Amino acid sequence: MRIGVVSDIHSNLEALSTVIEAMGAVDQLWCLGDIVGYGPEPNECVSVLAGTRHLAVAGNHDRAAIGQMDLEAFNPYAAAAARWTMGRLNVASSEYLSSLPTTLVSGEFTLVHGSPRDPLWEYVLSVDVARRSFDYFGGPFCLVGHTHVPSVFTLEGGRVRAERIVGERELALDQPEARFILNPGSVGQPRDGEPRAAFLVVDTERRSACWQRVAYPIERTQERMRQVGLPERLVERLAHGL
Ligand code: ZN
């Protein structure tokens, strides 16, 4: 099975459409949460995703958009965007977002937004957090998002290694002695200093995971954000990938 793994779409329809086209034919799309928040097209992104054969878990921004997350924990820009999203969501999108679980298991893979220990909030950025995270899922692979930074953490022989993925990278998954936490990076708001949209393709037959980047028309997303009055800080950061 060929699986397209996406995360942190953040209402960026231009980025999502470009990624779906770039990944080519996949049997399933797996989405690691934060479908909405920050960007200008929440309903359109939900509808594109809901129209594919897919699995999805909830992110903190998805919960905020349906009023199930205290905005106190958000920075002022994120909170402003969350309020805007809340007022914009149609009934179908709200129902869809309300239906999302925080954790899903599909075969050897566990899917969460943050970490398997704290699926809505914890960031797996450090070796310490990664080490603890390995105790909270079964099987060899956990897929996480939330940090917007493509990366892989490997547990092997009791040691945890961290690697940030720069550009494209293929990883062999047929390593029976190792377990992995894989982060595809963000479709709609990359934060690793690289503005191109990020995604991951997992091939369960070839036993491989392949990180990829694709350029999308950022200025179109920015224009729509300005039209609807989203904070300028959020508009600008898309161009820098930070
Ligand atoms: Zn996010």
PDB file of C-alpha atoms and ligand atoms in Angstrom:
ATOM      1  CA  MET A   1       0.000   0.000   0.000  1.00  0.00           C
ATOM      2  CA  ARG A   2       1.200   3.503  -0.877  1.00  0.00           C
ATOM      3  CA  ILE A   3       0.180   6.032   1.763  1.00  0.00           C
ATOM      4  CA  GLY A   4       0.473   9.799   1.530  1.00  0.00           C
ATOM      5  CA  VAL A   5       1.106  11.256   4.997  1.00  0.00           C
ATOM      6  CA  VAL A   6       0.242  14.917   5.532  1.00  0.00           C
ATOM      7  CA  SER A   7       0.054  17.125   8.588  1.00  0.00           C
ATOM      8  CA  ASP A   8      -0.625  20.712   9.614  1.00  0.00           C
ATOM      9  CA  ILE A   9      -2.495  21.726   6.479  1.00  0.00           C
ATOM     10  CA  HIS A  10      -3.768  24.790   8.355  1.00  0.00           C
ATOM     11  CA  SER A  11      -6.495  25.844   5.908  1.00  0.00           C
ATOM     12  CA  ASN A  12      -3.968  26.316   3.109  1.00  0.00           C
ATOM     13  CA  LEU A  13      -5.851  24.956   0.095  1.00  0.00           C
ATOM     14  CA  GLU A  14      -3.185  25.950  -2.443  1.00  0.00           C
ATOM     15  CA  ALA A  15      -0.581  23.954  -0.527  1.00  0.00           C
ATOM     16  CA  LEU A  16      -2.894  20.968   0.010  1.00  0.00           C
ATOM     17  CA  SER A  17      -3.939  20.744  -3.652  1.00  0.00           C
ATOM     18  CA  THR A  18      -0.328  21.002  -4.795  1.00  0.00           C
ATOM     19  CA  VAL A  19       0.786  18.287  -2.373  1.00  0.00           C
ATOM     20  CA  ILE A  20      -2.000  15.909  -3.396  1.00  0.00           C
ATOM     21  CA  GLU A  21      -1.053  16.330  -7.031  1.00  0.00           C
ATOM     22  CA  ALA A  22       2.680  15.984  -6.338  1.00  0.00           C
ATOM     23  CA  MET A  23       2.370  12.750  -4.375  1.00  0.00           C
ATOM     24  CA  GLY A  24       0.676  10.987  -7.284  1.00  0.00           C
ATOM     25  CA  ALA A  25      -1.578   7.969  -6.871  1.00  0.00           C
ATOM     26  CA  VAL A  26      -1.884   6.776  -3.273  1.00  0.00           C
ATOM     27  CA  ASP A  27      -4.134   4.148  -1.755  1.00  0.00           C
ATOM     28  CA  GLN A  28      -4.853   6.285   1.288  1.00  0.00           C
ATOM     29  CA  LEU A  29      -4.119   9.694   2.695  1.00  0.00           C
ATOM     30  CA  TRP A  30      -3.262   9.873   6.386  1.00  0.00           C
ATOM     31  CA  CYS A  31      -3.632  13.268   8.038  1.00  0.00           C
ATOM     32  CA  LEU A  32      -1.982  14.003  11.382  1.00  0.00           C
ATOM     33  CA  GLY A  33      -4.171  16.935  12.415  1.00  0.00           C
ATOM     34  CA  ASP A  34      -4.345  20.719  12.314  1.00  0.00           C
ATOM     35  CA  ILE A  35      -6.381  20.640   9.140  1.00  0.00           C
ATOM     36  CA  VAL A  36      -7.588  24.153   9.985  1.00  0.00           C
ATOM     37  CA  GLY A  37      -6.285  27.254  11.790  1.00  0.00           C
ATOM     38  CA  TYR A  38      -4.009  30.070  10.509  1.00  0.00           C
ATOM     39  CA  GLY A  39      -5.055  29.897   6.838  1.00  0.00           C
ATOM     40  CA  PRO A  40      -7.927  31.272   4.732  1.00  0.00           C
ATOM     41  CA  GLU A  41      -9.785  28.169   3.499  1.00  0.00           C
ATOM     42  CA  PRO A  42     -10.839  25.859   6.333  1.00  0.00           C
ATOM     43  CA  ASN A  43     -14.041  24.486   4.767  1.00  0.00           C
ATOM     44  CA  GLU A  44     -12.378  23.846   1.432  1.00  0.00           C
ATOM     45  CA  CYS A  45      -9.506  21.924   3.064  1.00  0.00           C
ATOM     46  CA  VAL A  46     -11.885  19.795   5.136  1.00  0.00           C
ATOM     47  CA  SER A  47     -13.940  19.057   2.063  1.00  0.00           C
ATOM     48  CA  VAL A  48     -10.928  18.037  -0.065  1.00  0.00           C
ATOM     49  CA  LEU A  49      -9.676  15.745   2.687  1.00  0.00           C
ATOM     50  CA  ALA A  50     -13.119  14.288   3.431  1.00  0.00           C
ATOM     51  CA  GLY A  51     -13.476  13.499  -0.280  1.00  0.00           C
ATOM     52  CA  THR A  52     -10.429  11.228  -0.315  1.00  0.00           C
ATOM     53  CA  ARG A  53      -9.946   7.759   1.083  1.00  0.00           C
ATOM     54  CA  HIS A  54      -8.238   8.769   4.285  1.00  0.00           C
ATOM     55  CA  LEU A  55      -7.617   8.516   8.008  1.00  0.00           C
ATOM     56  CA  ALA A  56      -7.260  11.609  10.178  1.00  0.00           C
ATOM     57  CA  VAL A  57      -6.633  12.526  13.790  1.00  0.00           C
ATOM     58  CA  ALA A  58      -7.427  15.822  15.519  1.00  0.00           C
ATOM     59  CA  GLY A  59      -4.889  18.545  16.206  1.00  0.00           C
ATOM     60  CA  ASN A  60      -5.092  21.320  18.793  1.00  0.00           C
ATOM     61  CA  HIS A  61      -6.217  23.834  16.133  1.00  0.00           C
ATOM     62  CA  ASP A  62      -8.995  21.488  14.955  1.00  0.00           C
ATOM     63  CA  ARG A  63     -10.291  21.289  18.517  1.00  0.00           C
ATOM     64  CA  ALA A  64     -10.019  25.066  18.945  1.00  0.00           C
ATOM     65  CA  ALA A  65     -12.052  25.643  15.783  1.00  0.00           C
ATOM     66  CA  ILE A  66     -14.994  23.709  17.199  1.00  0.00           C
ATOM     67  CA  GLY A  67     -14.799  25.398  20.596  1.00  0.00           C
ATOM     68  CA  GLN A  68     -13.257  22.433  22.381  1.00  0.00           C
ATOM     69  CA  MET A  69      -9.949  24.025  23.260  1.00  0.00           C
ATOM     70  CA  ASP A  70      -9.209  26.920  25.563  1.00  0.00           C
ATOM     71  CA  LEU A  71      -7.655  29.711  23.461  1.00  0.00           C
ATOM     72  CA  GLU A  72      -5.632  30.864  26.494  1.00  0.00           C
ATOM     73  CA  ALA A  73      -2.983  28.352  25.472  1.00  0.00           C
ATOM     74  CA  PHE A  74      -2.659  29.900  21.993  1.00  0.00           C
ATOM     75  CA  ASN A  75      -0.412  32.812  21.062  1.00  0.00           C
ATOM     76  CA  PRO A  76      -2.363  35.974  20.065  1.00  0.00           C
ATOM     77  CA  TYR A  77      -2.055  35.342  16.292  1.00  0.00           C
ATOM     78  CA  ALA A  78      -3.106  31.713  16.593  1.00  0.00           C
ATOM     79  CA  ALA A  79      -6.008  32.718  18.841  1.00  0.00           C
ATOM     80  CA  ALA A  80      -7.152  35.408  16.374  1.00  0.00           C
ATOM     81  CA  ALA A  81      -7.004  32.884  13.522  1.00  0.00           C
ATOM     82  CA  ALA A  82      -8.842  30.299  15.629  1.00  0.00           C
ATOM     83  CA  ARG A  83     -11.642  32.787  16.353  1.00  0.00           C
ATOM     84  CA  TRP A  84     -11.862  33.669  12.668  1.00  0.00           C
ATOM     85  CA  THR A  85     -11.976  29.954  11.735  1.00  0.00           C
ATOM     86  CA  MET A  86     -14.678  29.271  14.316  1.00  0.00           C
ATOM     87  CA  GLY A  87     -16.906  31.902  12.740  1.00  0.00           C
ATOM     88  CA  ARG A  88     -16.256  30.597   9.257  1.00  0.00           C
ATOM     89  CA  LEU A  89     -16.761  26.826   9.631  1.00  0.00           C
ATOM     90  CA  ASN A  90     -19.880  25.395   8.040  1.00  0.00           C
ATOM     91  CA  VAL A  91     -21.936  22.634   9.638  1.00  0.00           C
ATOM     92  CA  ALA A  92     -20.354  19.852   7.581  1.00  0.00           C
ATOM     93  CA  SER A  93     -16.827  20.950   8.536  1.00  0.00           C
ATOM     94  CA  SER A  94     -17.731  21.275  12.223  1.00  0.00           C
ATOM     95  CA  GLU A  95     -19.259  17.821  12.237  1.00  0.00           C
ATOM     96  CA  TYR A  96     -16.266  16.380  10.438  1.00  0.00           C
ATOM     97  CA  LEU A  97     -13.773  17.980  12.861  1.00  0.00           C
ATOM     98  CA  SER A  98     -15.869  16.874  15.853  1.00  0.00           C
ATOM     99  CA  SER A  99     -15.652  13.286  14.655  1.00  0.00           C
ATOM    100  CA  LEU A 100     -11.844  13.119  14.690  1.00  0.00           C
ATOM    101  CA  PRO A 101     -10.172  10.944  17.353  1.00  0.00           C
ATOM    102  CA  THR A 102      -6.866  11.951  18.950  1.00  0.00           C
ATOM    103  CA  THR A 103      -5.137   8.628  18.247  1.00  0.00           C
ATOM    104  CA  LEU A 104      -5.537   6.043  15.512  1.00  0.00           C
ATOM    105  CA  VAL A 105      -3.753   2.766  14.930  1.00  0.00           C
ATOM    106  CA  SER A 106      -3.511   1.268  11.450  1.00  0.00           C
ATOM    107  CA  GLY A 107      -1.487  -1.932  11.250  1.00  0.00           C
ATOM    108  CA  GLU A 108       2.055  -1.180  12.412  1.00  0.00           C
ATOM    109  CA  PHE A 109       1.438   2.584  12.528  1.00  0.00           C
ATOM    110  CA  THR A 110       0.138   4.801  15.316  1.00  0.00           C
ATOM    111  CA  LEU A 111      -1.125   8.219  14.197  1.00  0.00           C
ATOM    112  CA  VAL A 112      -1.241  11.259  16.505  1.00  0.00           C
ATOM    113  CA  HIS A 113      -0.878  15.010  16.143  1.00  0.00           C
ATOM    114  CA  GLY A 114       1.480  15.895  19.020  1.00  0.00           C
ATOM    115  CA  SER A 115       2.956  12.905  20.815  1.00  0.00           C
ATOM    116  CA  PRO A 116       1.557   9.475  21.699  1.00  0.00           C
ATOM    117  CA  ARG A 117       1.665  10.517  25.387  1.00  0.00           C
ATOM    118  CA  ASP A 118      -0.144  13.836  24.875  1.00  0.00           C
ATOM    119  CA  PRO A 119      -1.677  13.751  21.374  1.00  0.00           C
ATOM    120  CA  LEU A 120      -2.964  17.326  21.273  1.00  0.00           C
ATOM    121  CA  TRP A 121      -0.171  19.337  22.857  1.00  0.00           C
ATOM    122  CA  GLU A 122       3.222  17.736  23.326  1.00  0.00           C
ATOM    123  CA  TYR A 123       5.907  18.548  20.726  1.00  0.00           C
ATOM    124  CA  VAL A 124       8.319  15.768  19.806  1.00  0.00           C
ATOM    125  CA  LEU A 125      11.351  17.971  19.147  1.00  0.00           C
ATOM    126  CA  SER A 126      13.983  16.629  21.532  1.00  0.00           C
ATOM    127  CA  VAL A 127      15.607  13.266  22.116  1.00  0.00           C
ATOM    128  CA  ASP A 128      14.239  13.283  25.700  1.00  0.00           C
ATOM    129  CA  VAL A 129      10.618  13.714  24.639  1.00  0.00           C
ATOM    130  CA  ALA A 130      11.117  11.167  21.857  1.00  0.00           C
ATOM    131  CA  ARG A 131      12.582   8.621  24.292  1.00  0.00           C
ATOM    132  CA  ARG A 132       9.559   8.930  26.563  1.00  0.00           C
ATOM    133  CA  SER A 133       7.195   8.804  23.570  1.00  0.00           C
ATOM    134  CA  PHE A 134       8.412   5.341  22.562  1.00  0.00           C
ATOM    135  CA  ASP A 135       6.809   3.987  25.780  1.00  0.00           C
ATOM    136  CA  TYR A 136       3.379   5.229  24.707  1.00  0.00           C
ATOM    137  CA  PHE A 137       2.774   3.327  21.479  1.00  0.00           C
ATOM    138  CA  GLY A 138       3.019  -0.284  20.372  1.00  0.00           C
ATOM    139  CA  GLY A 139       4.441  -1.448  17.066  1.00  0.00           C
ATOM    140  CA  PRO A 140       7.406  -0.074  15.190  1.00  0.00           C
ATOM    141  CA  PHE A 141       6.112   3.233  13.809  1.00  0.00           C
ATOM    142  CA  CYS A 142       4.491   6.372  15.203  1.00  0.00           C
ATOM    143  CA  LEU A 143       3.558   9.250  12.886  1.00  0.00           C
ATOM    144  CA  VAL A 144       3.431  12.713  14.481  1.00  0.00           C
ATOM    145  CA  GLY A 145       2.980  16.305  13.309  1.00  0.00           C
ATOM    146  CA  HIS A 146       2.536  19.525  15.346  1.00  0.00           C
ATOM    147  CA  THR A 147       6.153  20.782  15.185  1.00  0.00           C
ATOM    148  CA  HIS A 148       5.966  21.629  11.454  1.00  0.00           C
ATOM    149  CA  VAL A 149       9.538  20.289  11.163  1.00  0.00           C
ATOM    150  CA  PRO A 150      10.206  17.164   9.069  1.00  0.00           C
ATOM    151  CA  SER A 151      12.149  14.748  11.239  1.00  0.00           C
ATOM    152  CA  VAL A 152      12.745  11.191  12.358  1.00  0.00           C
ATOM    153  CA  PHE A 153      13.595   9.778  15.770  1.00  0.00           C
ATOM    154  CA  THR A 154      15.030   6.268  15.867  1.00  0.00           C
ATOM    155  CA  LEU A 155      15.169   3.953  18.881  1.00  0.00           C
ATOM    156  CA  GLU A 156      17.733   1.234  18.439  1.00  0.00           C
ATOM    157  CA  GLY A 157      19.723  -0.744  21.009  1.00  0.00           C
ATOM    158  CA  GLY A 158      18.265   1.423  23.797  1.00  0.00           C
ATOM    159  CA  ARG A 159      19.520   4.651  22.216  1.00  0.00           C
ATOM    160  CA  VAL A 160      17.462   7.397  20.575  1.00  0.00           C
ATOM    161  CA  ARG A 161      18.760   9.322  17.583  1.00  0.00           C
ATOM    162  CA  ALA A 162      17.206  12.499  16.182  1.00  0.00           C
ATOM    163  CA  GLU A 163      17.470  13.665  12.606  1.00  0.00           C
ATOM    164  CA  ARG A 164      15.973  16.718  10.951  1.00  0.00           C
ATOM    165  CA  ILE A 165      15.102  16.040   7.352  1.00  0.00           C
ATOM    166  CA  VAL A 166      16.370  18.620   4.880  1.00  0.00           C
ATOM    167  CA  GLY A 167      14.855  18.408   1.401  1.00  0.00           C
ATOM    168  CA  GLU A 168      14.107  14.946   0.101  1.00  0.00           C
ATOM    169  CA  ARG A 169      15.087  11.810   1.977  1.00  0.00           C
ATOM    170  CA  GLU A 170      14.265   8.127   1.789  1.00  0.00           C
ATOM    171  CA  LEU A 171      14.344   5.932   4.869  1.00  0.00           C
ATOM    172  CA  ALA A 172      14.307   2.122   4.834  1.00  0.00           C
ATOM    173  CA  LEU A 173      11.648   0.845   7.217  1.00  0.00           C
ATOM    174  CA  ASP A 174      12.763  -2.801   7.101  1.00  0.00           C
ATOM    175  CA  GLN A 175      14.893  -2.492  10.234  1.00  0.00           C
ATOM    176  CA  PRO A 176      13.450  -5.051  12.666  1.00  0.00           C
ATOM    177  CA  GLU A 177      15.762  -3.943  15.507  1.00  0.00           C
ATOM    178  CA  ALA A 178      14.586  -0.333  15.360  1.00  0.00           C
ATOM    179  CA  ARG A 179      11.436   1.684  16.119  1.00  0.00           C
ATOM    180  CA  PHE A 180      10.673   5.063  14.585  1.00  0.00           C
ATOM    181  CA  ILE A 181       8.809   8.312  15.192  1.00  0.00           C
ATOM    182  CA  LEU A 182       8.299  10.004  11.823  1.00  0.00           C
ATOM    183  CA  ASN A 183       7.198  13.582  11.233  1.00  0.00           C
ATOM    184  CA  PRO A 184       6.262  14.562   7.657  1.00  0.00           C
ATOM    185  CA  GLY A 185       6.564  18.310   8.339  1.00  0.00           C
ATOM    186  CA  SER A 186       3.790  20.765   7.493  1.00  0.00           C
ATOM    187  CA  VAL A 187       1.771  21.122   4.299  1.00  0.00           C
ATOM    188  CA  GLY A 188       0.393  24.579   4.932  1.00  0.00           C
ATOM    189  CA  GLN A 189       2.809  26.330   7.261  1.00  0.00           C
ATOM    190  CA  PRO A 190       6.362  24.920   7.249  1.00  0.00           C
ATOM    191  CA  ARG A 191       8.573  26.168  10.092  1.00  0.00           C
ATOM    192  CA  ASP A 192      11.977  24.770   9.221  1.00  0.00           C
ATOM    193  CA  GLY A 193      13.137  27.767   7.231  1.00  0.00           C
ATOM    194  CA  GLU A 194      11.960  26.225   3.954  1.00  0.00           C
ATOM    195  CA  PRO A 195       8.639  27.584   2.626  1.00  0.00           C
ATOM    196  CA  ARG A 196       7.850  24.680   0.289  1.00  0.00           C
ATOM    197  CA  ALA A 197       5.054  22.326   1.406  1.00  0.00           C
ATOM    198  CA  ALA A 198       6.244  19.118   3.089  1.00  0.00           C
ATOM    199  CA  PHE A 199       4.818  15.604   2.974  1.00  0.00           C
ATOM    200  CA  LEU A 200       5.789  11.964   3.367  1.00  0.00           C
ATOM    201  CA  VAL A 201       5.004   8.904   1.279  1.00  0.00           C
ATOM    202  CA  VAL A 202       5.072   5.527   3.031  1.00  0.00           C
ATOM    203  CA  ASP A 203       5.223   2.410   0.892  1.00  0.00           C
ATOM    204  CA  THR A 204       4.361  -0.638   2.992  1.00  0.00           C
ATOM    205  CA  GLU A 205       5.437  -3.119   0.297  1.00  0.00           C
ATOM    206  CA  ARG A 206       8.784  -1.509  -0.438  1.00  0.00           C
ATOM    207  CA  ARG A 207       9.127  -0.816   3.308  1.00  0.00           C
ATOM    208  CA  SER A 208      10.200   2.761   2.727  1.00  0.00           C
ATOM    209  CA  ALA A 209       9.312   6.279   3.846  1.00  0.00           C
ATOM    210  CA  CYS A 210      10.118   9.164   1.546  1.00  0.00           C
ATOM    211  CA  TRP A 211      10.046  12.831   2.632  1.00  0.00           C
ATOM    212  CA  GLN A 212       9.350  15.315  -0.128  1.00  0.00           C
ATOM    213  CA  ARG A 213       8.942  19.079  -0.662  1.00  0.00           C
ATOM    214  CA  VAL A 214       6.962  20.895  -3.299  1.00  0.00           C
ATOM    215  CA  ALA A 215       6.646  24.568  -4.195  1.00  0.00           C
ATOM    216  CA  TYR A 216       3.094  25.967  -4.258  1.00  0.00           C
ATOM    217  CA  PRO A 217       1.732  29.430  -5.133  1.00  0.00           C
ATOM    218  CA  ILE A 218       2.325  31.001  -1.703  1.00  0.00           C
ATOM    219  CA  GLU A 219       1.274  34.460  -2.907  1.00  0.00           C
ATOM    220  CA  ARG A 220      -2.230  33.191  -3.713  1.00  0.00           C
ATOM    221  CA  THR A 221      -2.691  31.921  -0.161  1.00  0.00           C
ATOM    222  CA  GLN A 222      -1.289  35.205   1.151  1.00  0.00           C
ATOM    223  CA  GLU A 223      -3.660  37.223  -0.998  1.00  0.00           C
ATOM    224  CA  ARG A 224      -6.673  35.312   0.316  1.00  0.00           C
ATOM    225  CA  MET A 225      -5.463  35.716   3.900  1.00  0.00           C
ATOM    226  CA  ARG A 226      -5.253  39.479   3.410  1.00  0.00           C
ATOM    227  CA  GLN A 227      -8.701  39.552   1.785  1.00  0.00           C
ATOM    228  CA  VAL A 228     -10.293  37.925   4.825  1.00  0.00           C
ATOM    229  CA  GLY A 229      -8.275  39.971   7.318  1.00  0.00           C
ATOM    230  CA  LEU A 230      -6.101  37.326   8.954  1.00  0.00           C
ATOM    231  CA  PRO A 231      -3.103  38.731  10.915  1.00  0.00           C
ATOM    232  CA  GLU A 232      -0.298  40.079   8.703  1.00  0.00           C
ATOM    233  CA  ARG A 233       2.295  38.233  10.800  1.00  0.00           C
ATOM    234  CA  LEU A 234       0.713  34.925   9.706  1.00  0.00           C
ATOM    235  CA  VAL A 235       0.600  36.076   6.086  1.00  0.00           C
ATOM    236  CA  GLU A 236       4.284  36.974   6.026  1.00  0.00           C
ATOM    237  CA  ARG A 237       5.634  33.900   7.752  1.00  0.00           C
ATOM    238  CA  LEU A 238       4.471  31.661   4.873  1.00  0.00           C
ATOM    239  CA  ALA A 239       7.082  33.241   2.593  1.00  0.00           C
ATOM    240  CA  HIS A 240       9.892  32.455   5.027  1.00  0.00           C
ATOM    241  CA  GLY A 241       8.820  29.033   6.244  1.00  0.00           C
ATOM    242  CA  LEU A 242       9.302  30.135   9.832  1.00  0.00           C
TER     243      LEU A 242
HETATM  244 ZN    ZN B   1       0.058  22.948  13.499  1.00  0.00          ZN
END
